[in-house]
Short mmCIF file of C-alpha atoms and ligand atoms in Angstrom, two decimals:
data_model
loop_
_atom_site.label_atom_id
_atom_site.label_comp_id
_atom_site.label_asym_id
_atom_site.label_seq_id
_atom_site.Cartn_x
_atom_site.Cartn_y
_atom_site.Cartn_z
CA UNK A 1303 301.00 161.04 135.66
CA UNK A 1304 303.28 160.29 132.44
CA UNK A 1305 305.33 162.16 130.01
CA UNK A 1306 304.22 160.96 126.26
CA UNK A 1307 305.50 162.19 122.92
CA UNK A 1308 303.15 161.45 120.22
CA UNK A 1309 304.22 161.56 116.49
CA UNK A 1310 301.97 161.79 113.75
CA UNK A 1311 303.32 161.31 110.05
CA UNK A 1312 302.23 162.70 106.62
CA UNK A 1313 299.21 160.26 105.83
CA UNK A 1314 297.61 161.17 109.17
CA UNK A 1315 297.95 164.93 108.91
CA UNK A 1316 296.82 165.07 105.34
CA UNK A 1317 293.99 167.69 105.67
CA UNK A 1318 291.76 169.32 108.17
CA UNK A 1319 289.67 166.19 108.68
CA UNK A 1320 292.12 164.09 109.56
CA UNK A 1321 294.06 166.36 111.86
CA UNK A 1322 290.80 166.62 113.63
CA UNK A 1323 290.92 162.98 114.27
CA UNK A 1324 294.68 163.38 115.10
CA UNK A 1325 293.51 166.33 117.71
CA UNK A 1326 291.06 163.64 119.25
CA UNK A 1327 293.60 161.06 119.93
CA UNK A 1328 296.07 163.80 121.18
CA UNK A 1329 292.67 165.23 123.63
CA UNK A 1330 292.29 161.49 124.73
CA UNK A 1331 296.00 161.18 125.88
CA UNK A 1332 295.99 164.71 127.64
CA UNK A 1333 292.81 164.00 129.15
CA UNK A 1334 292.17 163.61 132.96
CA UNK A 1335 292.58 159.99 134.33
CA UNK A 1336 290.17 158.48 136.67
CA UNK A 1337 293.16 158.87 139.50
CA UNK A 1338 292.74 162.50 139.01
CA UNK A 1339 296.30 162.91 137.15
CA UNK A 1340 296.87 164.22 133.54
CA UNK A 1341 299.81 163.14 131.21
CA UNK A 1342 302.16 165.89 129.88
CA UNK A 1343 301.55 165.60 126.04
CA UNK A 1344 304.24 166.73 123.52
CA UNK A 1345 303.19 166.12 119.78
CA UNK A 1346 305.90 166.08 116.87
CA UNK A 1347 303.91 166.43 113.58
CA UNK A 1348 305.00 165.88 109.90
CA UNK A 1349 304.01 167.90 106.83
CA UNK A 1350 300.84 166.70 105.19
CA UNK A 1351 301.48 163.84 102.85
CA UNK A 1352 303.12 164.63 99.57
CA UNK A 1353 303.83 168.49 100.31
CA UNK A 1354 307.48 167.95 101.34
CA UNK A 1355 307.52 166.56 97.35
CA UNK A 1356 305.78 169.30 96.41
CA UNK A 1357 307.98 171.76 97.87
CA UNK A 1358 311.32 169.85 96.98
CA UNK A 1359 309.82 170.17 93.24
CA UNK A 1360 309.62 173.67 93.69
CA UNK A 1361 313.15 174.28 94.69
CA UNK A 1362 314.33 172.31 91.60
CA UNK A 1363 312.59 174.36 89.23
CA UNK A 1364 313.71 177.52 90.98
CA UNK A 1365 317.11 176.16 90.55
CA UNK A 1366 318.18 172.80 89.54
CA UNK A 1367 321.82 173.38 91.76
CA UNK A 1368 320.12 174.66 94.74
CA UNK A 1369 321.45 176.02 97.72
CA UNK A 1370 320.71 173.15 100.33
CA UNK A 1371 320.34 175.91 103.03
CA UNK A 1372 317.68 177.62 101.08
CA UNK A 1373 316.38 174.29 100.29
CA UNK A 1374 315.62 173.77 103.76
CA UNK A 1375 314.16 177.12 104.27
CA UNK A 1376 311.49 176.23 101.84
CA UNK A 1377 310.84 172.45 102.70
CA UNK A 1378 310.57 172.89 106.57
CA UNK A 1379 307.51 175.25 105.90
CA UNK A 1380 305.35 171.94 105.69
CA UNK A 1381 305.94 171.07 109.31
CA UNK A 1382 305.14 174.81 110.10
CA UNK A 1383 301.69 174.53 108.62
CA UNK A 1384 300.69 171.47 110.39
CA UNK A 1385 301.66 172.64 113.70
CA UNK A 1386 299.99 175.59 113.63
CA UNK A 1387 296.59 173.80 112.30
CA UNK A 1388 296.77 170.83 114.72
CA UNK A 1389 297.10 173.61 117.56
CA UNK A 1390 294.02 175.68 116.25
CA UNK A 1391 292.42 172.25 115.83
CA UNK A 1392 293.19 171.33 119.82
CA UNK A 1393 292.18 174.76 120.80
CA UNK A 1394 288.96 174.17 119.25
CA UNK A 1395 287.93 171.32 121.20
CA UNK A 1396 288.77 173.21 124.46
CA UNK A 1397 292.46 172.03 124.85
CA UNK A 1398 295.20 174.49 125.85
CA UNK A 1399 297.92 174.08 123.02
CA UNK A 1400 300.78 175.83 121.38
CA UNK A 1401 303.02 175.21 118.62
CA UNK A 1402 306.93 175.58 119.47
CA UNK A 1403 308.87 175.49 116.16
CA UNK A 1404 312.18 174.25 115.72
CA UNK A 1405 314.01 177.86 116.16
CA UNK A 1406 311.84 178.58 119.01
CA UNK A 1407 312.77 175.71 121.15
CA UNK A 1408 315.25 175.60 119.81
CA UNK A 1409 316.26 172.28 118.27
CA UNK A 1410 320.03 172.65 117.81
CA UNK A 1411 321.91 170.57 114.88
CA UNK A 1412 324.81 170.67 112.82
CA UNK A 1413 324.92 172.66 109.93
CA UNK A 1414 324.87 169.88 107.07
CA UNK A 1415 321.73 171.22 105.45
CA UNK A 1416 319.03 168.91 104.06
CA UNK A 1417 320.52 165.70 106.56
CA UNK A 1418 321.33 167.87 109.52
CA UNK A 1419 321.75 165.70 113.08
CA UNK A 1420 320.33 166.70 116.20
CA UNK A 1421 322.81 167.81 118.82
CA UNK A 1422 320.59 168.57 121.53
CA UNK A 1423 317.08 169.87 122.24
CA UNK A 1424 316.72 173.15 124.85
CA UNK A 1425 313.88 171.43 126.92
CA UNK A 1426 313.41 174.06 129.52
CA UNK A 1427 310.57 176.45 128.09
CA UNK A 1428 308.80 173.22 126.83
CA UNK A 1429 308.91 171.52 130.34
CA UNK A 1430 307.72 174.72 131.95
CA UNK A 1431 304.86 174.89 129.30
CA UNK A 1432 303.89 171.02 129.91
CA UNK A 1433 303.91 171.84 133.51
CA UNK A 1434 301.04 174.37 132.94
CA UNK A 1435 299.00 171.62 131.47
CA UNK A 1436 299.81 172.83 127.86
CA UNK A 1437 299.95 170.24 124.88
CA UNK A 1438 303.17 170.90 122.86
CA UNK A 1439 303.14 170.78 119.10
CA UNK A 1440 306.29 170.55 117.52
CA UNK A 1441 306.86 170.41 113.86
CA UNK A 1442 309.26 167.59 113.14
CA UNK A 1443 312.01 167.39 110.43
CA UNK A 1444 313.31 171.14 111.38
CA UNK A 1445 316.22 172.46 113.40
CA UNK A 1446 318.40 175.47 113.88
CA UNK A 1447 322.23 175.50 113.04
CA UNK A 1448 325.11 176.81 114.97
CA UNK A 1449 325.01 179.66 112.58
CA UNK A 1450 321.36 180.39 113.31
CA UNK A 1451 319.78 179.11 109.89
CA UNK A 1452 316.85 176.78 109.53
CA UNK A 1453 318.12 172.81 108.91
CA UNK A 1454 316.13 170.00 108.05
CA UNK A 1455 316.86 166.19 108.94
CA UNK A 1456 316.35 164.02 105.87
CA UNK A 1457 313.45 162.54 104.42
CA UNK A 1458 311.28 161.09 107.25
CA UNK A 1459 313.26 162.95 109.87
CA UNK A 1460 309.91 163.48 111.83
CA UNK A 1461 310.29 160.09 113.35
CA UNK A 1462 313.88 161.36 114.36
CA UNK A 1463 312.43 164.59 115.90
CA UNK A 1464 309.86 162.77 118.03
CA UNK A 1465 312.55 160.61 119.60
CA UNK A 1466 314.91 163.31 120.67
CA UNK A 1467 312.28 165.39 121.82
CA UNK A 1468 311.15 162.19 123.99
CA UNK A 1469 314.81 161.96 124.87
CA UNK A 1470 315.37 165.29 125.94
CA UNK A 1471 312.20 165.44 128.30
CA UNK A 1472 312.61 161.91 129.60
CA UNK A 1473 309.40 160.81 128.26
CA UNK A 1474 308.02 157.57 129.22
CA UNK A 1475 306.93 156.51 125.77
CA UNK A 1476 307.38 157.78 122.22
CA UNK A 1477 304.22 156.55 120.50
CA UNK A 1478 304.86 156.73 116.30
CA UNK A 1479 301.56 157.22 114.97
CA UNK A 1480 301.17 156.13 111.07
CA UNK A 1481 299.09 154.39 108.69
CA UNK A 1482 299.59 151.09 109.64
CA UNK A 1483 298.82 149.49 113.27
CA UNK A 1484 302.16 148.50 113.98
CA UNK A 1485 305.81 147.06 112.60
CA UNK A 1486 305.15 143.73 110.31
CA UNK A 1487 307.16 140.95 109.04
CA UNK A 1488 307.08 143.00 105.95
CA UNK A 1489 305.34 145.95 104.12
CA UNK A 1490 301.87 144.83 104.62
CA UNK A 1491 300.88 146.89 101.50
CA UNK A 1492 303.09 144.48 99.35
CA UNK A 1493 302.15 141.05 101.53
CA UNK A 1494 298.74 140.51 102.46
CA UNK A 1495 299.72 137.85 104.84
CA UNK A 1496 302.34 140.11 106.90
CA UNK A 1497 302.12 139.59 110.33
CA UNK A 1498 301.95 142.27 113.03
CA UNK A 1499 304.98 142.05 115.36
CA UNK A 1500 304.02 142.74 118.90
CA UNK A 1501 307.60 143.68 119.69
CA UNK A 1502 310.88 143.82 117.81
CA UNK A 1503 314.30 144.43 119.35
CA UNK A 1504 316.17 148.06 118.88
CA UNK A 1505 318.77 145.91 116.87
CA UNK A 1506 316.40 144.39 114.51
CA UNK A 1507 314.40 147.53 113.86
CA UNK A 1508 317.65 149.59 112.96
CA UNK A 1509 318.66 146.88 110.67
CA UNK A 1510 314.97 146.80 109.09
CA UNK A 1511 314.94 150.41 108.74
CA UNK A 1512 318.28 150.61 106.98
CA UNK A 1513 317.52 148.23 104.62
CA UNK A 1514 314.43 149.86 103.47
CA UNK A 1515 311.22 149.44 105.67
CA UNK A 1516 310.80 152.90 105.66
CA UNK A 1517 307.98 152.74 108.94
CA UNK A 1518 310.60 154.28 111.03
CA UNK A 1519 313.50 156.55 109.90
CA UNK A 1520 316.62 154.84 110.55
CA UNK A 1521 318.36 157.34 112.50
CA UNK A 1522 315.42 157.46 115.02
CA UNK A 1523 315.77 153.93 115.93
CA UNK A 1524 319.47 154.38 116.34
CA UNK A 1525 318.85 157.28 118.56
CA UNK A 1526 315.93 155.67 120.66
CA UNK A 1527 318.56 152.69 121.08
CA UNK A 1528 321.30 154.81 122.42
CA UNK A 1529 318.70 156.93 124.53
CA UNK A 1530 316.81 153.87 125.81
CA UNK A 1531 313.31 155.40 124.71
CA UNK A 1532 310.26 153.35 124.83
CA UNK A 1533 308.78 153.56 121.15
CA UNK A 1534 305.82 152.34 120.00
CA UNK A 1535 304.52 152.26 116.47
CA UNK A 1536 300.57 152.41 116.15
CA UNK A 1537 297.92 153.55 113.68
CA UNK A 1538 296.15 157.16 113.94
CA UNK A 1539 293.25 155.61 111.61
CA UNK A 1540 291.15 154.49 114.57
CA UNK A 1541 287.94 154.88 115.75
CA UNK A 1542 286.41 156.45 119.09
CA UNK A 1543 286.55 153.04 120.47
CA UNK A 1544 289.87 152.00 119.88
CA UNK A 1545 292.31 150.34 122.37
CA UNK A 1546 293.91 153.53 124.33
CA UNK A 1547 297.83 153.59 123.44
CA UNK A 1548 298.66 153.32 127.14
CA UNK A 1549 297.20 149.59 126.73
CA UNK A 1550 300.35 149.15 123.93
CA UNK A 1551 298.03 148.01 120.97
CA UNK A 1552 300.77 148.46 118.52
CA UNK A 1553 304.38 147.24 118.17
CA UNK A 1554 306.84 148.12 120.75
CA UNK A 1555 310.54 148.37 120.12
CA UNK A 1556 312.06 146.52 123.02
CA UNK A 1557 315.89 145.62 124.15
CA UNK A 1558 317.14 142.02 123.60
CA UNK A 1559 316.32 141.68 127.55
CA UNK A 1560 312.85 142.47 127.42
CA UNK A 1561 312.51 140.40 124.19
CA UNK A 1562 313.49 137.26 125.90
CA UNK A 1563 311.17 137.73 128.81
CA UNK A 1564 308.64 138.24 125.95
CA UNK A 1565 309.51 135.01 124.63
CA UNK A 1566 309.58 133.01 127.89
CA UNK A 1567 306.17 134.16 128.79
CA UNK A 1568 305.19 132.75 125.45
CA UNK A 1569 304.02 135.97 124.12
CA UNK A 1570 306.36 136.08 121.38
CA UNK A 1571 307.84 133.40 119.31
CA UNK A 1572 311.43 133.15 118.61
CA UNK A 1573 312.12 132.95 114.84
CA UNK A 1574 315.22 132.89 112.59
CA UNK A 1575 313.85 135.45 110.83
CA UNK A 1576 312.09 138.39 112.09
CA UNK A 1577 311.26 140.63 108.95
CA UNK A 1578 312.10 141.28 105.22
CA UNK A 1579 312.59 144.18 103.50
CA UNK A 1580 313.15 145.64 100.10
CA UNK A 1581 314.62 148.91 98.86
CA UNK A 1582 314.47 150.00 95.17
CA UNK A 1583 316.41 153.11 95.51
CA UNK A 1584 319.67 151.55 95.00
CA UNK A 1585 321.76 151.74 91.40
CA UNK A 1586 324.30 149.19 90.29
CA UNK A 1587 327.81 149.86 88.92
CA UNK A 1588 329.94 147.94 87.15
CA UNK A 1589 333.48 148.76 86.32
CA UNK A 1590 335.17 146.28 83.51
CA UNK A 1591 338.69 145.37 83.62
CA UNK A 1592 340.11 147.29 86.39
CA UNK A 1593 343.84 146.68 87.13
CA UNK A 1594 344.07 143.74 89.51
CA UNK A 1595 346.56 145.05 92.02
CA UNK A 1596 346.64 146.98 95.42
CA UNK A 1597 345.34 150.16 95.21
CA UNK A 1598 343.12 149.80 92.40
CA UNK A 1599 339.83 149.57 94.57
CA UNK A 1600 341.07 152.41 96.89
CA UNK A 1601 341.19 154.67 93.75
CA UNK A 1602 337.73 153.93 92.91
CA UNK A 1603 335.72 154.02 96.29
CA UNK A 1604 337.84 157.42 97.70
CA UNK A 1605 336.87 159.73 95.14
CA UNK A 1606 333.05 158.53 96.16
CA UNK A 1607 333.85 158.69 99.71
CA UNK A 1608 334.93 162.16 99.58
CA UNK A 1609 331.80 163.52 97.57
CA UNK A 1610 329.89 161.69 100.50
CA UNK A 1611 328.30 159.19 98.24
CA UNK A 1612 327.40 155.72 100.31
CA UNK A 1613 328.62 152.72 98.69
CA UNK A 1614 326.35 149.64 99.90
CA UNK A 1615 327.50 146.28 98.29
CA UNK A 1616 330.75 145.57 96.59
CA UNK A 1617 332.01 142.55 94.66
CA UNK A 1618 335.19 142.32 93.26
CA UNK A 1619 335.19 139.17 90.87
CA UNK A 1620 338.11 136.96 90.59
CA UNK A 1621 341.11 138.66 88.39
CA UNK A 1622 341.33 137.37 84.94
CA UNK A 1623 344.59 136.02 83.72
CA UNK A 1624 345.40 139.11 82.28
CA UNK A 1625 345.93 140.92 85.74
CA UNK A 1626 342.26 142.40 85.46
CA UNK A 1627 339.16 142.42 87.42
CA UNK A 1628 335.65 143.54 87.11
CA UNK A 1629 334.04 145.58 90.37
CA UNK A 1630 330.64 145.70 90.98
CA UNK A 1631 328.87 147.92 93.57
CA UNK A 1632 325.77 149.71 94.46
CA UNK A 1633 324.99 153.44 95.53
CA UNK A 1634 321.79 155.32 96.02
CA UNK A 1635 319.71 155.91 93.04
CA UNK A 1636 319.92 159.81 93.67
CA UNK A 1637 323.83 159.83 93.61
CA UNK A 1638 324.05 157.49 90.58
CA UNK A 1639 324.68 160.45 88.23
CA UNK A 1640 327.26 162.34 90.27
CA UNK A 1641 328.96 158.98 90.92
CA UNK A 1642 329.27 158.31 87.40
CA UNK A 1643 330.55 161.56 86.42
CA UNK A 1644 333.50 161.31 89.29
CA UNK A 1645 334.24 158.05 87.95
CA UNK A 1646 334.73 159.14 84.53
CA UNK A 1647 336.69 161.77 85.81
CA UNK A 1648 338.97 159.28 87.48
CA UNK A 1649 339.25 157.09 84.51
CA UNK A 1650 342.95 157.64 84.09
CA UNK A 1651 343.94 157.11 87.42
CA UNK A 1652 341.48 154.03 88.02
CA UNK A 1653 342.27 152.61 84.80
CA UNK A 1654 338.92 150.72 83.95
CA UNK A 1655 337.62 149.79 80.61
CA UNK A 1656 333.49 150.56 80.70
CA UNK A 1657 331.22 151.84 83.11
CA UNK A 1658 328.00 149.83 83.07
CA UNK A 1659 324.93 151.44 85.20
CA UNK A 1660 321.45 149.47 86.08
CA UNK A 1661 318.64 151.61 88.20
CA UNK A 1662 316.47 148.53 87.78
CA UNK A 1663 317.87 146.57 90.69
CA UNK A 1664 316.26 145.89 94.03
CA UNK A 1665 317.84 144.84 97.33
CA UNK A 1666 315.92 142.32 99.38
CA UNK A 1667 317.09 141.76 102.75
CA UNK A 1668 316.16 139.12 105.75
CA UNK A 1669 316.67 140.25 109.11
CA UNK A 1670 316.57 138.57 112.39
CA UNK A 1671 318.61 138.40 115.89
CA UNK A 1672 318.13 134.45 115.47
CA UNK A 1673 320.38 134.41 112.74
CA UNK A 1674 323.43 134.69 115.34
CA UNK A 1675 322.71 131.08 116.60
CA UNK A 1676 321.35 129.48 113.47
CA UNK A 1677 323.28 128.55 110.25
CA UNK A 1678 321.40 127.61 107.12
CA UNK A 1679 319.45 131.11 106.72
CA UNK A 1680 321.62 132.64 103.82
CA UNK A 1681 321.19 129.33 102.16
CA UNK A 1682 317.52 129.02 102.76
CA UNK A 1683 317.28 132.32 101.06
CA UNK A 1684 319.31 131.33 97.69
CA UNK A 1685 317.47 127.93 97.43
CA UNK A 1686 313.82 129.96 97.77
CA UNK A 1687 314.71 132.41 94.93
CA UNK A 1688 316.56 129.83 92.84
CA UNK A 1689 313.37 127.47 93.08
CA UNK A 1690 311.10 130.73 91.52
CA UNK A 1691 314.20 131.36 88.77
CA UNK A 1692 315.21 134.81 90.61
CA UNK A 1693 318.72 135.65 89.53
CA UNK A 1694 321.06 136.88 92.43
CA UNK A 1695 323.44 139.62 91.28
CA UNK A 1696 325.30 140.47 94.34
CA UNK A 1697 325.14 139.61 98.28
CA UNK A 1698 326.00 141.16 101.62
CA UNK A 1699 325.58 139.72 105.26
CA UNK A 1700 325.82 141.06 108.56
CA UNK A 1701 325.43 139.06 111.79
CA UNK A 1702 321.90 139.67 111.81
CA UNK A 1703 321.02 140.12 108.00
CA UNK A 1704 321.53 138.78 104.40
CA UNK A 1705 320.78 141.15 101.66
CA UNK A 1706 320.43 140.32 97.87
CA UNK A 1707 320.56 142.20 94.93
CA UNK A 1708 317.55 141.03 92.14
CA UNK A 1709 316.18 142.58 88.90
CA UNK A 1710 313.76 145.39 90.28
CA UNK A 1711 310.65 143.58 88.48
CA UNK A 1712 311.01 140.67 90.76
CA UNK A 1713 311.15 142.56 94.23
CA UNK A 1714 307.43 141.77 95.18
CA UNK A 1715 307.51 138.06 93.92
CA UNK A 1716 310.87 137.45 95.85
CA UNK A 1717 309.35 139.23 99.37
CA UNK A 1718 306.46 136.99 98.93
CA UNK A 1719 308.37 133.87 98.37
CA UNK A 1720 310.93 134.57 101.05
CA UNK A 1721 307.97 135.47 103.42
CA UNK A 1722 306.58 132.09 102.97
CA UNK A 1723 309.88 130.31 102.89
CA UNK A 1724 310.74 131.63 106.46
CA UNK A 1725 307.37 130.76 107.95
CA UNK A 1726 306.33 134.19 108.44
CA UNK A 1727 303.03 134.27 106.66
CA UNK A 1728 299.90 134.94 108.98
CA UNK A 1729 298.48 131.05 109.61
CA UNK A 1730 294.39 132.48 109.67
CA UNK A 1731 294.96 134.24 106.39
CA UNK A 1732 293.10 133.05 103.30
CA UNK A 1733 295.72 132.43 100.67
P1 ADP B 2920 304.45 158.30 107.92
O1 ADP B 2920 303.80 159.19 106.73
O2 ADP B 2920 303.63 157.76 109.34
O3 ADP B 2920 306.19 158.69 108.44
P2 ADP B 2920 305.61 156.18 106.43
O4 ADP B 2920 305.01 156.22 105.18
O5 ADP B 2920 307.03 156.87 106.39
O6 ADP B 2920 304.70 156.77 107.23
O7 ADP B 2920 305.82 154.49 107.12
C1 ADP B 2920 304.48 154.01 106.84
C2 ADP B 2920 304.74 152.93 105.90
O8 ADP B 2920 305.92 152.24 105.98
C3 ADP B 2920 303.44 152.00 105.91
O9 ADP B 2920 302.41 152.43 105.12
C4 ADP B 2920 304.36 150.74 105.20
O10 ADP B 2920 303.47 150.83 103.64
C5 ADP B 2920 305.82 151.13 104.98
N1 ADP B 2920 306.49 149.86 105.56
C6 ADP B 2920 307.53 149.21 105.14
N2 ADP B 2920 307.99 147.97 105.71
C7 ADP B 2920 307.04 147.78 107.03
C8 ADP B 2920 307.09 146.93 107.86
N3 ADP B 2920 307.55 146.09 108.12
N4 ADP B 2920 305.87 147.18 109.26
C9 ADP B 2920 304.88 147.99 108.75
N5 ADP B 2920 305.17 149.11 107.70
C10 ADP B 2920 306.01 149.06 106.87
N1 LIG B 2921 307.85 165.46 105.77
C1 LIG B 2921 309.29 165.11 105.88
C2 LIG B 2921 309.42 164.06 104.76
O1 LIG B 2921 308.76 164.00 103.88
C3 LIG B 2921 309.45 164.40 107.18
C4 LIG B 2921 308.77 163.43 107.11
O2 LIG B 2921 307.50 163.27 107.22
O3 LIG B 2921 309.15 162.66 108.47
O4 LIG B 2921 310.47 163.65 104.56
MG1 MG B 2922 308.02 158.24 107.72
#
């Protein structure tokens, strides 16, 4: 007997037909095995694809300056609908199933509405229910704050709900079912020659997710790494003859030790670059003629930090002769207007000349643990982009990642060029 958490994303839950397909996958996982045992199965679901966007728009229409606590009440409803529908569909297939809303378990979170973090999950009642052979259906994305109100975890948060449930009940595996059959070397919707990875390390997946590979929410990977949850990414768009999840047809997220074993056994190749991701959701801000003296940069970034605006890339140009310099940085596009207003407000204190903003930018990142021990990954990137006339506006690096900022229109071209340059293209695919 194993204890399995299965998570189904928005595309998988979009409509009663697809929910029926999901219910069949769940039914098979929970069915009696040849050895006479049954798995204990908890399912975490997203809202139907597009539903959360629709609900967010309602909030904006109702009140442009909406109260995040009420926003959470509205947007959490999408998952309530799908969890009930899946429980109903499972019952129609003869399975014992019931839903557990975030406040019923409960999933305790901090108060930060619209971007809450899970603190812990009460699993006692859930475990008793699983022990009685009931399939638990849990809406992802939602929780309960200390002051008794509904919270949500931030967009894409159902992945994190699933990993948190898996950690809380000590699950043997957390299967994240989505609309692609695993984690690829890059978004398979952009590069037809992207290759599916049999395994990827937590560290690499964390970095890939944080730079835009939306297949898993970043926080879910961090939590899985911390709690040692075994995560598999696989497709829900499969027919009756598909390889069962227990045979691991998807991509496993593994520790570095497990990866080394896979490499030794010849099941994985060690590459310098494992994957490439892009992110079009950042915006660039340039402040011109900032005084070139101690404290000037702190005056820029302190007000942004206080307003919880995350600054990503930062470049301070070499000082001009008049003791002035230009400072360039990026912020999430959604925070651009707020950042601009804050900076204008602080104009006297900071002492810049102009603010120039640009939302038509994209960040392209190459990620791989192989970079730790191999020089030249960054220079290969710069050369490959230069050969296609793609201009680099900013650069950041970490131990296992190099990111560059480019014109948004060149995103797809840059990802393809780099995918080929690092030898990641699938060999058997026609050009
Ligand atoms: P869900 O609704 O199931 O949560 P998401 O849309 O959040 O699904 O994530 C799945 C999508 O992630 C895929 O359709 C794919 O376009 C995208 N994606 C981006 N990068 C990758 C990658 N490296 N591997 C696989 N999918 C990726
Ligand atoms: N429905 C939520 C969203 O779209 C959470 C999720 O699907 O993971 O962000
Ligand atoms: Mg998702």
